[in-house]
mmCIF file of C-alpha atoms in Angstrom:
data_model
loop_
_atom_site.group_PDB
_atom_site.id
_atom_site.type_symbol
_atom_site.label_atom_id
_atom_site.label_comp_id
_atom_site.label_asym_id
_atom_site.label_seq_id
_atom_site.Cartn_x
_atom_site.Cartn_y
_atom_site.Cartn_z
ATOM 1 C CA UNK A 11 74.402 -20.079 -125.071
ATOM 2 C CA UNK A 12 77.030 -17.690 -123.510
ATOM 3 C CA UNK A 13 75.530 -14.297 -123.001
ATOM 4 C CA UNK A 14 79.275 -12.567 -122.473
ATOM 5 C CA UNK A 15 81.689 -12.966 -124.220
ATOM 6 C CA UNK A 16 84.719 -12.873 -121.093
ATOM 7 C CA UNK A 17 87.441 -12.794 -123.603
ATOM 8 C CA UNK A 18 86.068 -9.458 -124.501
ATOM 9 C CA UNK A 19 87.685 -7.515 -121.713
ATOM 10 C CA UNK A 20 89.619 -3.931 -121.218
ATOM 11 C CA UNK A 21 90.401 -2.363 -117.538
ATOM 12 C CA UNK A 22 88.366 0.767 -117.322
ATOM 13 C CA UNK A 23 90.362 2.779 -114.305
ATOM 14 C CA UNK A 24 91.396 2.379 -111.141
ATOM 15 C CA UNK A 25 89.781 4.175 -108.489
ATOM 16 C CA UNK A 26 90.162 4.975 -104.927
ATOM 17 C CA UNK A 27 87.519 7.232 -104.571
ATOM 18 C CA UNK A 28 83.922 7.943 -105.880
ATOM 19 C CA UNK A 29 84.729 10.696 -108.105
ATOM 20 C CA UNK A 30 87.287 8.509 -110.045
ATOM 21 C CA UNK A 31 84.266 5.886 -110.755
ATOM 22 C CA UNK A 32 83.312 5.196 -114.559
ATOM 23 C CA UNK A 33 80.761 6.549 -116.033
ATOM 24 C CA UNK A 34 78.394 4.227 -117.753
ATOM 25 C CA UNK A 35 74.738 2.948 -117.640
ATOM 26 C CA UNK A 36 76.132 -1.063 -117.365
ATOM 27 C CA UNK A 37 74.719 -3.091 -114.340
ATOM 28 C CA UNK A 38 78.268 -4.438 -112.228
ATOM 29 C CA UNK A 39 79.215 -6.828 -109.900
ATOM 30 C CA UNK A 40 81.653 -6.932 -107.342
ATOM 31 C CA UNK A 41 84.348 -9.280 -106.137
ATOM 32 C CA UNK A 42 85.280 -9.023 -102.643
ATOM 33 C CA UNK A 43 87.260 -10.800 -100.116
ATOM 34 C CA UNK A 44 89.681 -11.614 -97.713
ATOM 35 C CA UNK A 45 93.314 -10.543 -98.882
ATOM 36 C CA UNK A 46 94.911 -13.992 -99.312
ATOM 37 C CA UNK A 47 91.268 -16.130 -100.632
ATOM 38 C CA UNK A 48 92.396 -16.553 -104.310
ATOM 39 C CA UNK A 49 90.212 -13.180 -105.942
ATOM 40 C CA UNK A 50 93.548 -12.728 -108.080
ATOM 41 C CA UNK A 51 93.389 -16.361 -108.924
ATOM 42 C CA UNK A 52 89.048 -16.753 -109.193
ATOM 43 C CA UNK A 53 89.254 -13.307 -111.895
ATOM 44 C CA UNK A 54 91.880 -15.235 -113.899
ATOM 45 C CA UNK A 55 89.620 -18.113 -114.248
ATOM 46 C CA UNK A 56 86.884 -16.532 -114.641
ATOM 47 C CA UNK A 57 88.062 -14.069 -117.581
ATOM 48 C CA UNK A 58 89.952 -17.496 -119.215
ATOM 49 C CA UNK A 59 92.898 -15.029 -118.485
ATOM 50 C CA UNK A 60 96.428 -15.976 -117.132
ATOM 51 C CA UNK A 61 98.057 -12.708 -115.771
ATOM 52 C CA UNK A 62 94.763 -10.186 -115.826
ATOM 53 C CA UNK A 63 94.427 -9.973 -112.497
ATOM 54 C CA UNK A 64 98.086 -10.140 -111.181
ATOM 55 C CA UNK A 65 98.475 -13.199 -108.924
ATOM 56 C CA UNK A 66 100.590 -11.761 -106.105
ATOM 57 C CA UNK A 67 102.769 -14.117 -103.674
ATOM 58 C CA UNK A 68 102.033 -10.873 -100.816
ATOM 59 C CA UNK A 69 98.424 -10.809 -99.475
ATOM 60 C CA UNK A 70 96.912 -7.297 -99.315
ATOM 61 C CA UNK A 71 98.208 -6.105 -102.730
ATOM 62 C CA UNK A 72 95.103 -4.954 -104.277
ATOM 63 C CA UNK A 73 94.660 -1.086 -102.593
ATOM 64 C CA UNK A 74 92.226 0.526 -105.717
ATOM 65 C CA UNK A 75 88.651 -0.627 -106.820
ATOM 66 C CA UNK A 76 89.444 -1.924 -110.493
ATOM 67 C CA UNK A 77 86.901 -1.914 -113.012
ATOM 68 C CA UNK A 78 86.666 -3.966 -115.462
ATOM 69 C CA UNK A 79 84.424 -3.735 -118.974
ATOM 70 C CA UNK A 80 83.078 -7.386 -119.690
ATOM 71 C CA UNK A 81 81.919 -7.365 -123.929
ATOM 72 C CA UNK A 82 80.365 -4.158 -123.124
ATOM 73 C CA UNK A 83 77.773 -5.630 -121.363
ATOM 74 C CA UNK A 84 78.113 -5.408 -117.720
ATOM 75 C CA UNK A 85 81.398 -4.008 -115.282
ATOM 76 C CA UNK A 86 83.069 -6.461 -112.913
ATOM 77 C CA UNK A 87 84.547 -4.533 -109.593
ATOM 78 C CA UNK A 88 87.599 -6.138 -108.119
ATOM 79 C CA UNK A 89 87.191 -4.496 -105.072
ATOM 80 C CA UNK A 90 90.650 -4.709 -102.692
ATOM 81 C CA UNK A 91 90.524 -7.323 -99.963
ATOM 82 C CA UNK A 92 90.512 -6.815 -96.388
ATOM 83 C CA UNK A 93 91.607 -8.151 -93.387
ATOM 84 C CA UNK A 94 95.268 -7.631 -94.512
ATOM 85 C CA UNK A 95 97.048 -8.069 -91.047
ATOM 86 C CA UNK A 96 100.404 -6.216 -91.922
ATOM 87 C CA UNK A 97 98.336 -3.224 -92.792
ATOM 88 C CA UNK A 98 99.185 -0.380 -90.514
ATOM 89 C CA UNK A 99 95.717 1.190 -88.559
ATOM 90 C CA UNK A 100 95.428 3.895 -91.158
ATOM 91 C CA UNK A 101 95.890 2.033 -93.881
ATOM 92 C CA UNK A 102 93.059 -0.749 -92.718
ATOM 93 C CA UNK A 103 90.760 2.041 -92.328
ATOM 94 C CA UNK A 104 91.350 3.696 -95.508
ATOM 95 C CA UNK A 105 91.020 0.292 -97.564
ATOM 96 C CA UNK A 106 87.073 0.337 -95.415
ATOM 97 C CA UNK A 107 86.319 3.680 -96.115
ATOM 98 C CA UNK A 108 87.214 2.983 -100.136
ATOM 99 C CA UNK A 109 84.976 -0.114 -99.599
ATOM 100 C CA UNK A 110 81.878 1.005 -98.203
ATOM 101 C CA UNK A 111 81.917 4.523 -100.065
ATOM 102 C CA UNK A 112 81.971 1.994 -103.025
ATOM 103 C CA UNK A 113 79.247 -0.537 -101.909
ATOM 104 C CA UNK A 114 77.135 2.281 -100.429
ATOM 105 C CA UNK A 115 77.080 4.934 -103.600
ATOM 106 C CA UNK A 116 77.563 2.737 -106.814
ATOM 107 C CA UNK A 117 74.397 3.809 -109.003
ATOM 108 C CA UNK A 118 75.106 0.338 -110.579
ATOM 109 C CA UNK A 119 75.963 -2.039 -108.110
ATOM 110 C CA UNK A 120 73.933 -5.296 -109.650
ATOM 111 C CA UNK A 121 74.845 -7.925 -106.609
ATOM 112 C CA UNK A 122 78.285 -9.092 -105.316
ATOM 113 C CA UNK A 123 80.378 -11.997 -105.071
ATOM 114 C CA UNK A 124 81.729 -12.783 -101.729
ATOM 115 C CA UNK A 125 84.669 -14.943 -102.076
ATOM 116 C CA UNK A 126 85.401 -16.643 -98.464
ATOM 117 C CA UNK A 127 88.263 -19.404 -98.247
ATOM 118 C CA UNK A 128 86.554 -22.974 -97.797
ATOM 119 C CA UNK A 129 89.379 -24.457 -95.905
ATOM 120 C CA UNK A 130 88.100 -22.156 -92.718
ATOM 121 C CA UNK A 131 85.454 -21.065 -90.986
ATOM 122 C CA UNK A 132 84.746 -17.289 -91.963
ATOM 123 C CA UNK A 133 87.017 -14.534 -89.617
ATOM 124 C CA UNK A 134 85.432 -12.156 -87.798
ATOM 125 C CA UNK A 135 86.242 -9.880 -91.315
ATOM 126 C CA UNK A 136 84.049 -12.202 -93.305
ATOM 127 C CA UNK A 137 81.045 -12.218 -90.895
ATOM 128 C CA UNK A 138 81.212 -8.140 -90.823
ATOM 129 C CA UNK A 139 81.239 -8.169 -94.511
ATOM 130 C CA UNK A 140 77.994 -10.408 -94.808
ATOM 131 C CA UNK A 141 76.367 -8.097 -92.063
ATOM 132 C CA UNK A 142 77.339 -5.192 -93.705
ATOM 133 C CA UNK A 143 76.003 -6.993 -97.327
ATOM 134 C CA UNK A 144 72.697 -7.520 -95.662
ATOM 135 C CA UNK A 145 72.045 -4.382 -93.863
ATOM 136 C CA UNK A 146 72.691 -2.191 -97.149
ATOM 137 C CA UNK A 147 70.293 -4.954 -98.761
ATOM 138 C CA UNK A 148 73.113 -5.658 -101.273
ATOM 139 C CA UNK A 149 72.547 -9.079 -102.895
ATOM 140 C CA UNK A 150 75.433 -11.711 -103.226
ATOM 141 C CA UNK A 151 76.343 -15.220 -103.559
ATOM 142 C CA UNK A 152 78.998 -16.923 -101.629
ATOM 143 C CA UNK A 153 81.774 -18.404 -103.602
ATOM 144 C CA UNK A 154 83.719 -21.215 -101.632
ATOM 145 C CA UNK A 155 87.274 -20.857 -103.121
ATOM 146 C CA UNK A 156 90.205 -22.950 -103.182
ATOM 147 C CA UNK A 157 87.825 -26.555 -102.633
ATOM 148 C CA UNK A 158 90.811 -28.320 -104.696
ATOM 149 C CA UNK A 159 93.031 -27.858 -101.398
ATOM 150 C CA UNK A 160 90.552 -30.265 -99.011
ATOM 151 C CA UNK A 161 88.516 -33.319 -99.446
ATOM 152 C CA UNK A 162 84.783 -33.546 -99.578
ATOM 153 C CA UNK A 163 84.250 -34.504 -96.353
ATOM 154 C CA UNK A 164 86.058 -31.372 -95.123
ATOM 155 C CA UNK A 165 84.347 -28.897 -97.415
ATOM 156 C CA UNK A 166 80.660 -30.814 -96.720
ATOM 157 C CA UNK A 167 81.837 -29.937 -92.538
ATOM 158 C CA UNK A 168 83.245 -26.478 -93.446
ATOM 159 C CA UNK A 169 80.066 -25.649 -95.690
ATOM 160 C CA UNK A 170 77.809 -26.199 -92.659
ATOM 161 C CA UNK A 171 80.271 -24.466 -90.506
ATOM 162 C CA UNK A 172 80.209 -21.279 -92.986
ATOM 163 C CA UNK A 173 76.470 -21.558 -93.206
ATOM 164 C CA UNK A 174 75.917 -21.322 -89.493
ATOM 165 C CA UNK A 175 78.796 -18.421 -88.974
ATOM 166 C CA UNK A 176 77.224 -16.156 -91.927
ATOM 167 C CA UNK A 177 73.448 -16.871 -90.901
ATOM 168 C CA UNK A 178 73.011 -18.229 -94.550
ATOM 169 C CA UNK A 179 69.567 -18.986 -95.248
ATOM 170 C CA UNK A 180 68.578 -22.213 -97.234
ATOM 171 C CA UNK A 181 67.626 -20.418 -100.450
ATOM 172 C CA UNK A 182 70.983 -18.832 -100.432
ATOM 173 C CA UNK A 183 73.666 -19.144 -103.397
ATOM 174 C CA UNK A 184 76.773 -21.108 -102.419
ATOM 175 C CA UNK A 185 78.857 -21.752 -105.166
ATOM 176 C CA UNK A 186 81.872 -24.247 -104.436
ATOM 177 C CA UNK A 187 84.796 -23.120 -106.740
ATOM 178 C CA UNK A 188 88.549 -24.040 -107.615
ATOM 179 C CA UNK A 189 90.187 -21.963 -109.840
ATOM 180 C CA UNK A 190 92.273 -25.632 -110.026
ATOM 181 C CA UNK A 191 89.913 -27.556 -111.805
ATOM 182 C CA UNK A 192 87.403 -25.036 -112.873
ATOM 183 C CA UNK A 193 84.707 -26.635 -110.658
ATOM 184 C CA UNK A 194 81.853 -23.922 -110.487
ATOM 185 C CA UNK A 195 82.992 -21.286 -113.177
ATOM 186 C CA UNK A 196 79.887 -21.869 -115.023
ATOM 187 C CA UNK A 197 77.639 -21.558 -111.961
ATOM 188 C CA UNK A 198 79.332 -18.327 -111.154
ATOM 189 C CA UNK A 199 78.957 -17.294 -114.765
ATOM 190 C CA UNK A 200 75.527 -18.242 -114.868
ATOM 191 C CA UNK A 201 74.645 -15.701 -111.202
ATOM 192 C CA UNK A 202 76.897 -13.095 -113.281
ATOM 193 C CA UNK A 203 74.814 -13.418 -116.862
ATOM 194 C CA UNK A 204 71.493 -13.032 -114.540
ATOM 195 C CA UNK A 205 72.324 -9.155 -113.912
ATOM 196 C CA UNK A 206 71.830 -9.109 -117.610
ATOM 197 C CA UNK A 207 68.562 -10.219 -117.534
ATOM 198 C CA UNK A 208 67.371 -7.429 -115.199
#
């Protein structure tokens, strides 16, 4: 049985700083990502939404932490992806400020999702996120998206590729997902549901 209800959903605000953050006493999770590896497209599924998270043909669109309040139960953090190339210097440092001041003072922060692209072995953005997840002793789950676009052979060679890149351990969540076919939305809902049982 369902323990959220994702139909059940209203944005709360969109931040850019700490002060701007919500106040509430809900446990959240947090989506993060490279700018073009489908977050727009995973929330969508996800929520059994078609336009909540606008899917944007220009990478990098996302510049605010957006919170989201799931059945009043828990928050989900879209949190804006990096590794935007056409981002000028300042601008890719401000987005990484905004993300770490996020990650590093949420009074909530349950665990986060880290969405990496399964067609390619993680950039050098990815493995700095997963060392920066680990040193702040933040858990997560990977979430391979976009598995529809290859064939299994190429995701089972990718998968090992990813594991070795990120240091993954054995015992670590890797949830394959296509926002295509729907393949892993209940795993992802089930890592989600388990902040609620804290």
């Amino acid at each position: 049985m369902r323990k959220l209800n994702t139909h059940n959903v209203d944005l709360l605000i969109s931040a850019v700083s700490k002060k701007q953050y919500p106040e509430h006493k809900k446990p959240e999770v947090a989506m993060c990502g490279r700018s073009n590896v489908g977050k727009s497209s995973f929330i969508n599924t996800i929520l059994e939404r078609k336009n909540y998270a606008r899917v944007s043909s220009k990478p990098g669109k996302t510049r605010t932490l957006n919170f989201f309040d799931i059945d009043d139960k828990l928050v989900l953090v879209d949190v804006p992806g990096y590794g935007y190339a056409k981002l000028s210097k300042s601008e890719k440092e401000k987005l990484y400020d905004m993300i770490v001041e996020y990650f590093t003072n949420s009074q909530n922060l349950g665990f986060v999702l880290h969405l990496i692209d399964s067609r390619h072995k993680p950039s050098q953005d990815d493995i700095e996120m997963n060392e920066f997840l680990n040193y702040y002793e933040i858990p997560f789950v990977v979430v391979l998206t976009k598995i529809d676009k290859i064939s299994k052979n190429e995701l089972s060679r990718n998968l090992s590729k990813i594991k070795k890149e990120l240091e993954l351990t054995n015992n670590m969540a890797i949830i394959p997902f296509s926002s295509v076919t729907k393949l892993g939305k209940e795993q992802v809902l089930n890592e989600i549901e388990k902040v609620l049982e804290d």
